JSON list of C-alpha atoms and ligand atoms in Angstrom, two decimals:
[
{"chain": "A", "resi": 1, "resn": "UNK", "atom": "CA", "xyz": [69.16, -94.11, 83.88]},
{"chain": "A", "resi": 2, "resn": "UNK", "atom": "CA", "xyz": [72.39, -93.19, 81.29]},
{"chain": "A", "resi": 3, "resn": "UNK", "atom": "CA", "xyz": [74.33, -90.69, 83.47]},
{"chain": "A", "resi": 4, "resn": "UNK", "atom": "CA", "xyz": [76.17, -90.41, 80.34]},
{"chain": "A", "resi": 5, "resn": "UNK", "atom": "CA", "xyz": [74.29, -87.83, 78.66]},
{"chain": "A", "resi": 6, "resn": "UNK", "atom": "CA", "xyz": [75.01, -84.57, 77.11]},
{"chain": "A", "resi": 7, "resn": "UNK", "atom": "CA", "xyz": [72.26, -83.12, 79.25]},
{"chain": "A", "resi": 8, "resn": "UNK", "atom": "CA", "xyz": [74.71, -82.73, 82.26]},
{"chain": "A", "resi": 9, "resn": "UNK", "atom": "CA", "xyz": [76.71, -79.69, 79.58]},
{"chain": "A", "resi": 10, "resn": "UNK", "atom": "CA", "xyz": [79.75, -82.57, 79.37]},
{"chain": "A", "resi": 11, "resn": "UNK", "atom": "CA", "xyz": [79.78, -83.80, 75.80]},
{"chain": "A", "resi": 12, "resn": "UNK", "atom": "CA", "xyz": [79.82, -87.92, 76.18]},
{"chain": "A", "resi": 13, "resn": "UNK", "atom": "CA", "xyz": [81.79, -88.80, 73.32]},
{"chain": "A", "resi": 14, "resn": "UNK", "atom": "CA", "xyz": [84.29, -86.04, 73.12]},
{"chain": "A", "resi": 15, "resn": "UNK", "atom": "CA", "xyz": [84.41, -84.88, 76.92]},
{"chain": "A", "resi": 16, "resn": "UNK", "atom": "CA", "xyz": [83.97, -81.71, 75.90]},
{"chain": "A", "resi": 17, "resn": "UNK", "atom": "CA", "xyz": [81.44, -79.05, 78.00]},
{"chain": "A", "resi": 18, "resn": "UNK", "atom": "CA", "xyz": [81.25, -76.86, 74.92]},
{"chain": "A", "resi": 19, "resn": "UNK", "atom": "CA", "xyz": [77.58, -78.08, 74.60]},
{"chain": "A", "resi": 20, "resn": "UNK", "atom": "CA", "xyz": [75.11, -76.14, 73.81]},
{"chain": "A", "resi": 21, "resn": "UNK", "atom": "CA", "xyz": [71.18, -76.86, 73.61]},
{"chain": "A", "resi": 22, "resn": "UNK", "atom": "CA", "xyz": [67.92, -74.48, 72.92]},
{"chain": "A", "resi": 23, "resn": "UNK", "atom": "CA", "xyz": [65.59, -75.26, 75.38]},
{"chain": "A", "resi": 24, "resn": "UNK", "atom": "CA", "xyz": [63.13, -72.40, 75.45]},
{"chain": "A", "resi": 25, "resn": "UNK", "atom": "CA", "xyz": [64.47, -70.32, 72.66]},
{"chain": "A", "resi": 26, "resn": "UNK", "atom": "CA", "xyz": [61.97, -69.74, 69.54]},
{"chain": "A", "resi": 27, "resn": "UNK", "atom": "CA", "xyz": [60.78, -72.14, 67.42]},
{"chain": "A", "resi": 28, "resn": "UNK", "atom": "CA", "xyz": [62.34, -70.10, 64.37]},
{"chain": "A", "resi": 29, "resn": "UNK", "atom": "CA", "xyz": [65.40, -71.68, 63.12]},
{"chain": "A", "resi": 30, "resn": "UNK", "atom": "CA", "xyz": [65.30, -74.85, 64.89]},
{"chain": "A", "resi": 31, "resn": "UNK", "atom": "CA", "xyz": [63.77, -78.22, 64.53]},
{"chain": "A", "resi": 32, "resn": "UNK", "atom": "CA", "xyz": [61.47, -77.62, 67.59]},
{"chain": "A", "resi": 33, "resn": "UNK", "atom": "CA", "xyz": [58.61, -80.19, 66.73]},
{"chain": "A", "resi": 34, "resn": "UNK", "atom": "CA", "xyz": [58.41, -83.88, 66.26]},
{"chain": "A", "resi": 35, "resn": "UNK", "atom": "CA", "xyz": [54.75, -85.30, 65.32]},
{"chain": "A", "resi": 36, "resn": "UNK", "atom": "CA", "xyz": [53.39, -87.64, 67.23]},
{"chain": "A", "resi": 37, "resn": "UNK", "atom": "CA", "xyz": [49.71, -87.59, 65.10]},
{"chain": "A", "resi": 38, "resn": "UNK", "atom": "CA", "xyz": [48.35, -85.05, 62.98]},
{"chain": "A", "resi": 39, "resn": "UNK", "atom": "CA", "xyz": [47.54, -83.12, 65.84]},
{"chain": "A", "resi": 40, "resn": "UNK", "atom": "CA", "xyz": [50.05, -83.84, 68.77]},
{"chain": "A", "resi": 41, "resn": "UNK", "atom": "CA", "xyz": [53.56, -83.07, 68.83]},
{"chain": "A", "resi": 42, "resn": "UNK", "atom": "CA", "xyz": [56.12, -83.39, 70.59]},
{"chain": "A", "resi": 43, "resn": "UNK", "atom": "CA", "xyz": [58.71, -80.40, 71.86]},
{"chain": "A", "resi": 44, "resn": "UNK", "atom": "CA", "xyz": [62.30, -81.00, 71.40]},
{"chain": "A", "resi": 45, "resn": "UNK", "atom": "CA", "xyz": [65.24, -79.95, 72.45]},
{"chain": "A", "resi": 46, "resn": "UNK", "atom": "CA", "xyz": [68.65, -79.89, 70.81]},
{"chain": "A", "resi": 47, "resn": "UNK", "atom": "CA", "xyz": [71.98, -80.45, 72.11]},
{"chain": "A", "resi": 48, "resn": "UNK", "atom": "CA", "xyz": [75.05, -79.92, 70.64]},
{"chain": "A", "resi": 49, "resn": "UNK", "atom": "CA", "xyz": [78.31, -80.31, 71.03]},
{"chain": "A", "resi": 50, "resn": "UNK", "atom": "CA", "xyz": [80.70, -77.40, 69.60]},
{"chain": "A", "resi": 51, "resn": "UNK", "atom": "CA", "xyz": [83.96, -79.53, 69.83]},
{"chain": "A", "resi": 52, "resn": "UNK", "atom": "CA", "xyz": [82.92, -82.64, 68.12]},
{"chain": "A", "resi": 53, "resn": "UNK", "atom": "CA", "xyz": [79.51, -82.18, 66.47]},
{"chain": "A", "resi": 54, "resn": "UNK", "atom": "CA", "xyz": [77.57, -84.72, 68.79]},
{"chain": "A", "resi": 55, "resn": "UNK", "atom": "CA", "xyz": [73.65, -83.88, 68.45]},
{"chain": "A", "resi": 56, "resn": "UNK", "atom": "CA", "xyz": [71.08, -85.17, 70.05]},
{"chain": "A", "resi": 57, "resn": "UNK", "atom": "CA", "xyz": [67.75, -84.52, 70.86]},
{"chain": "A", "resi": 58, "resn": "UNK", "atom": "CA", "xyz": [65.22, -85.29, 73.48]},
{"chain": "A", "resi": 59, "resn": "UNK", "atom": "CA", "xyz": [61.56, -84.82, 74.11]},
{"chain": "A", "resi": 60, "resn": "UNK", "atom": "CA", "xyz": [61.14, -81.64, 76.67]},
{"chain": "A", "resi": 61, "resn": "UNK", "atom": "CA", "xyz": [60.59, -83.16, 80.36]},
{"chain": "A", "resi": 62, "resn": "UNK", "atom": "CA", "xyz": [57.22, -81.59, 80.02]},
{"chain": "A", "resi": 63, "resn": "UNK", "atom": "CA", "xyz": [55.80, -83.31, 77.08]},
{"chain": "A", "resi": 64, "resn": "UNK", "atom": "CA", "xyz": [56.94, -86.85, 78.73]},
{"chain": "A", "resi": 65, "resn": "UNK", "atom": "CA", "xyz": [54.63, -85.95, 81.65]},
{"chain": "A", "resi": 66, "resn": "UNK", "atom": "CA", "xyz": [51.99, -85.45, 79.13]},
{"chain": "A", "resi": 67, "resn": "UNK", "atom": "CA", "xyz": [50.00, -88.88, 79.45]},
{"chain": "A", "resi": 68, "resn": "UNK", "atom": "CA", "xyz": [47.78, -87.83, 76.11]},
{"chain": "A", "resi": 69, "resn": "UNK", "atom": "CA", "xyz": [51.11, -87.48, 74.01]},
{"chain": "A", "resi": 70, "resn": "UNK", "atom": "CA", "xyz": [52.69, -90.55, 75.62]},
{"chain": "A", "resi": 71, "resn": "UNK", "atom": "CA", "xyz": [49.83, -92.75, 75.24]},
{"chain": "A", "resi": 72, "resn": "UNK", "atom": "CA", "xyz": [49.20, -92.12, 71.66]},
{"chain": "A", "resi": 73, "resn": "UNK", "atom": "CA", "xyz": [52.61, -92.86, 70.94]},
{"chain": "A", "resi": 74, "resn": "UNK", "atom": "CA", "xyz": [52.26, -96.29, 72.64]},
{"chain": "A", "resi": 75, "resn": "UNK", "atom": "CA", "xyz": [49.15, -96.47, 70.44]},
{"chain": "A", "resi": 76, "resn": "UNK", "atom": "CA", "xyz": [50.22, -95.56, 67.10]},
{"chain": "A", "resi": 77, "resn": "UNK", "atom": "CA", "xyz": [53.97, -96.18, 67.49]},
{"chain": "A", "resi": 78, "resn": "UNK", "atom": "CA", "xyz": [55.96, -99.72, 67.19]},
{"chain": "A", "resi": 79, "resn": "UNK", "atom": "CA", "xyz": [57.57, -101.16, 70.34]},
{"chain": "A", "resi": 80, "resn": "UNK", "atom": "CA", "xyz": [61.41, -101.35, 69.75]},
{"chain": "A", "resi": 81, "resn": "UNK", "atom": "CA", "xyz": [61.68, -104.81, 70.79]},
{"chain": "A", "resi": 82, "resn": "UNK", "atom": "CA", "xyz": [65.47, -104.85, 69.78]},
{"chain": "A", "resi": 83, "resn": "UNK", "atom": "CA", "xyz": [65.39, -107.32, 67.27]},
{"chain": "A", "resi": 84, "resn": "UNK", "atom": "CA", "xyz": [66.48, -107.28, 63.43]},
{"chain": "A", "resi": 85, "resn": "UNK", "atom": "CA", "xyz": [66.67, -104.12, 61.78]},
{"chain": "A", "resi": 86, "resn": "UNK", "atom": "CA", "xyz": [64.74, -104.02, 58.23]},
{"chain": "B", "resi": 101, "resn": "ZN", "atom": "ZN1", "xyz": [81.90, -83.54, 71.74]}
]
């Protein structure tokens, strides 16, 4: 586990904690959704960083609990092996 992550409100390249995210505000305005099929989704949630511009986004702690969503990315996804790129 990465301890350095914007999630803890400190901003990991800057050092900032002017970081902001949206985690339960409205879908409206943001970029809430990533598709994981043409059915399943997943629900993000932005961070930013107010100082720098750092953004980064994560699946919501509840949708990586979901077994369904997980498993059908396994399914359909590629495994990042590390390798080449391209
Ligand atoms: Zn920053």
């Amino acid at each position: 586990m990465n301890v350095e992550t914007i999630k803890t409100g400190k901003c990991p390249v800057c050092g900032s904690n002017e970081v902001y995210d949206n985690r339960g505000k409205s879908a409206a305005n943001h970029r809430k959704f990533l598709m994981v099929s043409a059915f399943k989704s997943f629900t993000l949630e932005s961070y930013v960083c107010t100082a720098c511009g750092y953004f980064k986004e994560f699946i919501s702690d509840e949708d990586m609990k979901n077994e369904k969503l997980i498993s059908k990315v396994k399914e359909d996804w590629n495994k990042t092996s590390g390798g080449k790129i391209g």
